[in-house]
Tab-separated table of C-alpha atoms in Angstrom:
chain	number	residue	atom	x	y	z
A	64	UNK	CA	70.935	93.611	78.172
A	65	UNK	CA	69.547	94.300	81.643
A	66	UNK	CA	70.191	97.662	83.241
A	67	UNK	CA	72.231	96.172	86.097
A	68	UNK	CA	74.518	94.328	83.684
A	69	UNK	CA	74.832	97.432	81.517
A	70	UNK	CA	75.848	99.523	84.541
A	71	UNK	CA	78.457	96.936	85.526
A	72	UNK	CA	79.859	96.792	81.989
A	73	UNK	CA	79.763	100.590	81.785
A	74	UNK	CA	81.717	100.885	85.041
A	75	UNK	CA	84.438	98.583	83.703
A	76	UNK	CA	84.482	100.464	80.390
A	77	UNK	CA	84.900	103.947	81.874
A	78	UNK	CA	87.591	102.656	84.241
A	79	UNK	CA	89.478	101.295	81.249
A	80	UNK	CA	89.180	104.444	79.117
A	81	UNK	CA	91.044	107.647	79.946
A	82	UNK	CA	88.495	109.815	78.175
A	83	UNK	CA	85.227	109.210	76.334
A	84	UNK	CA	82.106	110.887	74.968
A	85	UNK	CA	78.449	110.061	75.449
A	86	UNK	CA	78.110	109.395	71.726
A	87	UNK	CA	80.952	106.856	71.802
A	88	UNK	CA	79.434	104.974	74.724
A	89	UNK	CA	75.937	105.050	73.211
A	90	UNK	CA	77.290	103.458	70.036
A	91	UNK	CA	79.279	100.869	71.954
A	92	UNK	CA	76.330	99.802	74.125
A	93	UNK	CA	73.637	100.223	71.485
A	94	UNK	CA	71.476	102.609	73.490
A	95	UNK	CA	70.477	106.221	73.164
A	96	UNK	CA	72.698	109.089	74.387
A	97	UNK	CA	69.961	109.975	76.879
A	98	UNK	CA	70.181	106.478	78.401
A	99	UNK	CA	73.969	106.740	78.682
A	100	UNK	CA	73.645	110.117	80.408
A	101	UNK	CA	71.295	108.594	82.987
A	102	UNK	CA	73.652	105.657	83.491
A	103	UNK	CA	76.637	107.974	83.960
A	104	UNK	CA	74.679	109.948	86.521
A	105	UNK	CA	73.964	106.734	88.437
A	106	UNK	CA	77.618	105.753	88.317
A	107	UNK	CA	78.481	109.152	89.757
A	108	UNK	CA	76.034	108.556	92.591
A	109	UNK	CA	77.675	105.165	93.215
A	110	UNK	CA	81.038	106.868	93.660
A	111	UNK	CA	82.688	106.705	90.226
A	112	UNK	CA	84.626	110.037	90.048
A	113	UNK	CA	83.536	111.358	86.640
A	114	UNK	CA	84.562	114.750	85.309
A	115	UNK	CA	82.836	116.413	82.350
A	116	UNK	CA	84.279	118.969	79.932
A	117	UNK	CA	82.166	121.102	77.610
A	118	UNK	CA	83.070	122.303	74.123
A	119	UNK	CA	83.814	120.696	70.749
A	120	UNK	CA	86.642	118.642	72.223
A	121	UNK	CA	84.903	117.953	75.503
A	122	UNK	CA	83.609	114.725	76.951
A	123	UNK	CA	83.909	112.722	80.124
A	124	UNK	CA	86.925	111.399	81.941
A	125	UNK	CA	87.484	109.425	85.117
A	126	UNK	CA	89.644	111.152	87.716
A	127	UNK	CA	92.656	109.439	89.235
A	128	UNK	CA	90.564	108.268	92.185
A	129	UNK	CA	88.827	105.717	89.994
A	130	UNK	CA	87.124	102.750	91.662
A	131	UNK	CA	87.265	99.124	90.715
A	132	UNK	CA	84.241	97.260	89.382
A	133	UNK	CA	82.535	94.751	91.702
A	134	UNK	CA	84.488	91.504	92.103
A	135	UNK	CA	82.963	88.282	93.397
A	136	UNK	CA	84.945	86.425	96.079
A	137	UNK	CA	84.297	83.073	97.680
A	138	UNK	CA	84.000	83.076	101.462
A	139	UNK	CA	87.506	81.625	101.876
A	140	UNK	CA	89.006	84.112	99.395
A	141	UNK	CA	87.386	87.008	101.237
A	142	UNK	CA	88.798	85.822	104.566
A	143	UNK	CA	92.270	85.334	103.079
A	144	UNK	CA	92.270	88.883	101.662
A	145	UNK	CA	90.990	90.295	104.951
A	146	UNK	CA	93.723	88.689	107.045
A	147	UNK	CA	96.439	89.549	104.527
A	148	UNK	CA	95.497	93.206	104.967
A	149	UNK	CA	94.807	92.791	108.687
A	150	UNK	CA	98.419	91.674	109.208
A	151	UNK	CA	99.664	95.098	108.117
A	152	UNK	CA	98.208	96.705	111.249
A	153	UNK	CA	101.474	95.979	113.089
A	154	UNK	CA	103.251	98.448	110.823
A	155	UNK	CA	102.828	101.984	112.091
A	156	UNK	CA	104.209	103.275	108.767
A	157	UNK	CA	103.135	102.066	105.326
A	158	UNK	CA	103.342	103.778	101.935
A	159	UNK	CA	99.532	103.433	101.792
A	160	UNK	CA	98.544	103.336	105.472
A	161	UNK	CA	95.282	105.301	105.320
A	162	UNK	CA	94.149	103.549	102.147
A	163	UNK	CA	94.767	100.078	103.590
A	164	UNK	CA	92.788	100.908	106.744
A	165	UNK	CA	89.905	102.317	104.691
A	166	UNK	CA	89.898	99.294	102.366
A	167	UNK	CA	89.895	96.879	105.291
A	168	UNK	CA	86.990	98.660	106.976
A	169	UNK	CA	85.045	98.753	103.723
A	170	UNK	CA	85.768	95.094	103.011
A	171	UNK	CA	84.638	94.046	106.486
A	172	UNK	CA	81.520	96.232	106.416
A	173	UNK	CA	80.124	94.692	103.235
A	174	UNK	CA	80.672	91.071	104.242
A	175	UNK	CA	77.704	88.983	105.283
A	176	UNK	CA	77.045	88.598	108.989
A	177	UNK	CA	78.158	84.974	109.180
A	178	UNK	CA	81.475	85.749	107.451
A	179	UNK	CA	82.079	88.647	109.844
A	180	UNK	CA	81.374	86.280	112.749
A	181	UNK	CA	83.987	83.824	111.440
A	182	UNK	CA	86.513	86.638	111.079
A	183	UNK	CA	85.808	87.882	114.602
A	184	UNK	CA	86.398	84.372	115.935
A	185	UNK	CA	89.699	84.058	114.057
A	186	UNK	CA	91.107	87.522	114.773
A	187	UNK	CA	92.695	86.382	118.034
A	188	UNK	CA	93.731	82.950	116.761
A	189	UNK	CA	95.958	83.884	113.821
A	190	UNK	CA	98.508	86.648	113.495
A	191	UNK	CA	101.644	87.715	111.621
A	192	UNK	CA	103.798	89.211	114.339
A	193	UNK	CA	106.197	92.061	113.544
A	194	UNK	CA	108.573	93.547	116.124
A	195	UNK	CA	107.398	96.880	117.485
A	196	UNK	CA	109.831	99.658	116.536
A	197	UNK	CA	110.187	103.231	117.747
A	198	UNK	CA	111.748	104.268	114.416
A	199	UNK	CA	109.815	106.559	112.076
A	200	UNK	CA	109.488	106.115	108.312
A	201	UNK	CA	107.798	109.228	106.876
A	202	UNK	CA	109.201	108.951	103.330
A	203	UNK	CA	107.998	105.499	102.234
A	204	UNK	CA	105.485	106.885	99.732
A	205	UNK	CA	107.967	109.088	97.848
A	206	UNK	CA	110.585	106.303	97.839
A	207	UNK	CA	108.104	103.886	96.290
A	208	UNK	CA	106.885	106.528	93.840
A	209	UNK	CA	110.456	107.272	92.764
A	210	UNK	CA	111.143	103.558	92.277
A	211	UNK	CA	108.141	103.006	90.024
A	212	UNK	CA	108.669	106.295	88.178
A	213	UNK	CA	112.441	105.943	87.668
A	214	UNK	CA	113.176	109.208	89.499
A	215	UNK	CA	116.237	110.507	91.324
A	216	UNK	CA	115.820	111.655	94.925
A	217	UNK	CA	118.025	113.917	97.004
A	218	UNK	CA	118.107	112.606	100.563
A	219	UNK	CA	119.669	113.696	103.837
A	220	UNK	CA	120.967	110.386	105.189
A	221	UNK	CA	122.472	109.507	108.550
A	222	UNK	CA	124.814	106.586	109.138
A	223	UNK	CA	127.325	105.935	111.917
A	224	UNK	CA	126.385	109.239	113.526
A	225	UNK	CA	127.125	111.343	110.438
A	226	UNK	CA	124.712	113.017	108.038
A	227	UNK	CA	125.294	113.760	104.371
A	228	UNK	CA	123.374	114.496	101.187
A	229	UNK	CA	123.051	111.732	98.631
A	230	UNK	CA	121.428	111.419	95.231
A	231	UNK	CA	119.778	108.009	94.908
A	232	UNK	CA	117.488	106.248	92.458
A	233	UNK	CA	115.310	103.808	94.443
A	234	UNK	CA	114.646	100.291	93.193
A	235	UNK	CA	111.901	99.571	95.710
A	236	UNK	CA	111.215	99.277	99.422
A	237	UNK	CA	110.797	96.282	101.705
A	238	UNK	CA	110.128	95.585	105.368
A	239	UNK	CA	112.137	93.191	107.537
A	240	UNK	CA	111.809	92.647	111.291
A	241	UNK	CA	109.760	95.810	111.679
A	242	UNK	CA	112.196	98.047	109.783
A	243	UNK	CA	111.909	99.443	106.247
A	244	UNK	CA	114.766	99.351	103.748
A	245	UNK	CA	115.263	100.950	100.340
A	246	UNK	CA	117.711	99.398	97.855
A	247	UNK	CA	118.765	102.204	95.534
A	248	UNK	CA	121.462	103.149	93.065
A	249	UNK	CA	123.716	105.572	94.918
A	250	UNK	CA	125.351	108.077	92.571
A	251	UNK	CA	127.981	108.860	95.183
A	252	UNK	CA	129.120	105.237	95.545
A	253	UNK	CA	128.486	104.202	91.946
A	254	UNK	CA	126.463	101.103	92.795
A	255	UNK	CA	123.456	99.683	94.576
A	256	UNK	CA	123.263	100.304	98.314
A	257	UNK	CA	120.582	99.434	100.867
A	258	UNK	CA	119.387	102.424	102.915
A	259	UNK	CA	117.604	102.207	106.257
A	260	UNK	CA	114.492	104.304	105.703
A	261	UNK	CA	114.365	105.563	109.296
A	262	UNK	CA	117.793	107.133	108.751
A	263	UNK	CA	116.465	109.309	105.940
A	264	UNK	CA	115.826	112.755	107.459
A	265	UNK	CA	114.572	114.422	104.258
A	266	UNK	CA	113.737	113.197	100.766
A	267	UNK	CA	112.665	115.162	97.714
A	268	UNK	CA	112.943	114.946	93.952
A	269	UNK	CA	116.304	116.188	92.706
A	270	UNK	CA	115.954	119.315	90.548
A	271	UNK	CA	119.583	119.158	89.424
A	272	UNK	CA	122.399	116.700	89.490
A	273	UNK	CA	122.601	113.139	88.108
A	274	UNK	CA	120.221	112.150	85.324
A	275	UNK	CA	118.057	109.071	85.994
A	276	UNK	CA	119.439	105.730	84.907
A	277	UNK	CA	117.347	103.165	83.056
A	278	UNK	CA	116.794	100.698	85.900
A	279	UNK	CA	113.485	99.298	84.706
A	280	UNK	CA	115.037	95.843	84.533
A	281	UNK	CA	116.266	95.984	88.143
A	282	UNK	CA	113.849	95.177	90.960
A	283	UNK	CA	113.789	93.658	94.441
A	284	UNK	CA	113.730	90.141	93.039
A	285	UNK	CA	116.907	90.363	90.953
A	286	UNK	CA	118.989	93.100	92.598
A	287	UNK	CA	121.445	90.461	93.865
A	288	UNK	CA	122.585	90.109	90.258
A	289	UNK	CA	123.987	93.620	90.568
A	290	UNK	CA	125.356	93.444	94.109
A	291	UNK	CA	126.556	90.225	95.673
A	292	UNK	CA	125.476	90.977	99.222
A	293	UNK	CA	123.216	93.434	100.988
A	294	UNK	CA	125.395	96.520	101.285
A	295	UNK	CA	125.989	98.345	104.542
A	296	UNK	CA	126.012	102.110	104.229
A	297	UNK	CA	129.318	103.960	104.223
A	298	UNK	CA	129.908	107.320	105.878
A	299	UNK	CA	132.862	109.001	104.197
A	300	UNK	CA	132.242	112.720	103.729
A	301	UNK	CA	132.872	112.792	99.991
A	302	UNK	CA	131.144	115.407	97.921
A	303	UNK	CA	128.534	114.018	95.554
A	304	UNK	CA	129.489	114.250	91.868
A	305	UNK	CA	127.290	116.404	89.684
A	306	UNK	CA	126.454	115.903	86.046
A	307	UNK	CA	124.937	119.252	85.243
A	308	UNK	CA	121.292	120.209	85.006
A	309	UNK	CA	120.448	117.878	82.107
A	310	UNK	CA	117.703	115.624	83.441
A	311	UNK	CA	117.363	113.493	80.318
A	312	UNK	CA	117.261	109.793	81.138
A	313	UNK	CA	120.356	107.859	80.152
A	314	UNK	CA	120.425	104.121	79.674
A	315	UNK	CA	123.392	102.934	81.703
A	316	UNK	CA	123.733	99.402	83.058
A	317	UNK	CA	124.105	99.146	86.801
A	318	UNK	CA	127.786	98.847	87.608
A	319	UNK	CA	129.112	96.011	89.689
A	320	UNK	CA	130.307	97.419	92.965
A	321	UNK	CA	133.858	98.612	92.595
A	322	UNK	CA	134.967	98.165	96.213
A	323	UNK	CA	137.589	95.586	97.184
A	324	UNK	CA	136.185	92.076	97.642
A	325	UNK	CA	137.078	89.400	100.184
A	326	UNK	CA	136.269	85.719	99.833
A	327	UNK	CA	134.611	84.180	102.886
A	328	UNK	CA	133.961	80.575	103.916
A	329	UNK	CA	131.996	79.923	107.113
A	330	UNK	CA	130.921	76.418	108.177
A	331	UNK	CA	127.415	76.148	109.647
A	332	UNK	CA	125.573	73.595	111.775
A	333	UNK	CA	121.896	72.885	111.122
A	334	UNK	CA	120.956	75.620	113.594
A	335	UNK	CA	123.408	77.975	111.911
A	336	UNK	CA	121.814	77.302	108.541
A	337	UNK	CA	118.370	78.053	109.940
A	338	UNK	CA	119.608	81.341	111.404
A	339	UNK	CA	121.123	82.342	108.044
A	340	UNK	CA	117.916	81.480	106.197
A	341	UNK	CA	116.193	84.251	108.173
A	342	UNK	CA	118.625	86.845	106.779
A	343	UNK	CA	117.684	88.510	103.496
A	344	UNK	CA	121.319	89.003	102.443
A	345	UNK	CA	122.224	85.313	102.721
A	346	UNK	CA	120.522	83.972	99.587
A	347	UNK	CA	123.564	84.423	97.338
A	348	UNK	CA	126.040	83.037	99.902
A	349	UNK	CA	124.232	80.193	101.666
A	350	UNK	CA	124.778	76.576	100.595
A	351	UNK	CA	122.921	73.703	102.290
A	352	UNK	CA	123.859	70.025	102.427
A	353	UNK	CA	121.402	67.126	102.475
A	354	UNK	CA	121.928	66.630	106.222
A	355	UNK	CA	120.856	70.231	106.921
A	356	UNK	CA	124.318	71.608	107.646
A	357	UNK	CA	125.851	74.104	105.248
A	358	UNK	CA	128.243	76.949	104.680
A	359	UNK	CA	128.476	80.595	103.642
A	360	UNK	CA	130.790	81.142	100.710
A	361	UNK	CA	131.370	83.940	98.239
A	362	UNK	CA	132.859	87.328	97.654
A	363	UNK	CA	131.755	90.184	99.903
A	364	UNK	CA	132.931	93.811	100.111
A	365	UNK	CA	135.975	94.018	102.355
A	366	UNK	CA	134.306	96.737	104.408
A	367	UNK	CA	131.554	94.245	105.389
A	368	UNK	CA	133.889	91.853	107.196
A	369	UNK	CA	133.159	93.586	110.516
A	370	UNK	CA	129.465	92.895	109.990
A	371	UNK	CA	130.120	89.201	109.367
A	372	UNK	CA	132.359	89.031	112.452
A	373	UNK	CA	129.513	90.272	114.641
A	374	UNK	CA	127.046	87.983	112.884
A	375	UNK	CA	129.245	84.919	113.485
A	376	UNK	CA	129.583	85.802	117.192
A	377	UNK	CA	125.798	85.940	117.390
A	378	UNK	CA	125.646	82.347	116.109
A	379	UNK	CA	127.955	81.174	118.953
A	380	UNK	CA	129.021	77.552	118.316
A	381	UNK	CA	126.789	77.190	115.253
A	382	UNK	CA	129.347	78.827	112.922
A	383	UNK	CA	133.093	78.567	112.327
A	384	UNK	CA	135.102	80.975	110.158
A	385	UNK	CA	137.579	79.148	107.907
A	386	UNK	CA	138.573	82.072	105.726
A	387	UNK	CA	139.741	84.745	105.372
A	388	UNK	CA	142.147	84.850	108.325
A	389	UNK	CA	141.333	88.534	108.732
A	390	UNK	CA	137.688	87.702	109.497
A	391	UNK	CA	138.739	85.073	112.053
A	392	UNK	CA	141.013	87.679	113.632
A	393	UNK	CA	138.123	90.140	113.881
A	394	UNK	CA	136.009	87.510	115.661
A	395	UNK	CA	138.826	86.850	118.162
A	396	UNK	CA	139.308	90.573	118.800
A	397	UNK	CA	135.614	91.121	119.431
A	398	UNK	CA	135.426	88.139	121.775
A	399	UNK	CA	138.505	89.368	123.645
A	400	UNK	CA	136.902	92.776	124.051
A	401	UNK	CA	133.749	91.159	125.401
A	402	UNK	CA	135.748	89.095	127.906
A	403	UNK	CA	137.538	92.223	129.115
A	404	UNK	CA	134.182	93.757	130.022
A	405	UNK	CA	133.449	90.914	132.453
A	406	UNK	CA	136.805	90.587	134.196
């Protein structure tokens, strides 16, 4: 085995292992311990973060900042990866902002000159536009970390001009139209709610209060199975229930939302269907006919009717509320209020 191939295989091996000894690696690669020591020294010089421990139970281990082995990309693959990362530049806040910038610079630097020239030519000819927002999202990293680690967070959350403490267990985070959202199990409401991340004033791991639920089976792709529509945040000043200081994880299925439901039916033109397709909450309600027209139908929390009234008004003549009568009444009241402004 050539030295270059052995170094590449050694890099992949040490990245895979949590801890190892020189003797183990020498036996695995069929070389002397002295050769392995030289190879490990070269890997360290290449940037592999190795840490050595002395003593009878010592050895080597790779620190958390481990690096990936070299990966070969075709020219088109390299350009696709570059522009996928380049598109994130429109987001002022990311859970891995500094790392993405560093990776993009590193990726670009090590490309061949002709590939860099192609990228430079394309930079101003392709883009993924995101609305510019003044909102700040300083807690994306801890929200994502809590979601992957099944942790409960205590947040100071503002909605409708009021602030209150909430214990939540995030499911994930996602961006839409320049804003970040965090679907999470809210222990105060007893169900999944969607929180605007810019309305979170503080976020930290809860040291007491509700024990984490087992939500490993719930993620962004299937959360609609546990809540029928993207939930708007409530603002009642109820005190959050406590369950003592026991932080042991309990396996509890996510409860269906217990709030009162209302059945809606809204007819849509082709343009109305296209407008609804752009809304993340519409997937469980939107039905499309072969001619491109469609309708919104399903059960939604009663408290969300005001949201749907405003949404229908935004669609103008592309939507018509057929039920419930209460929703149609809300639309009429809002339109009447708008007309009064322009008398």
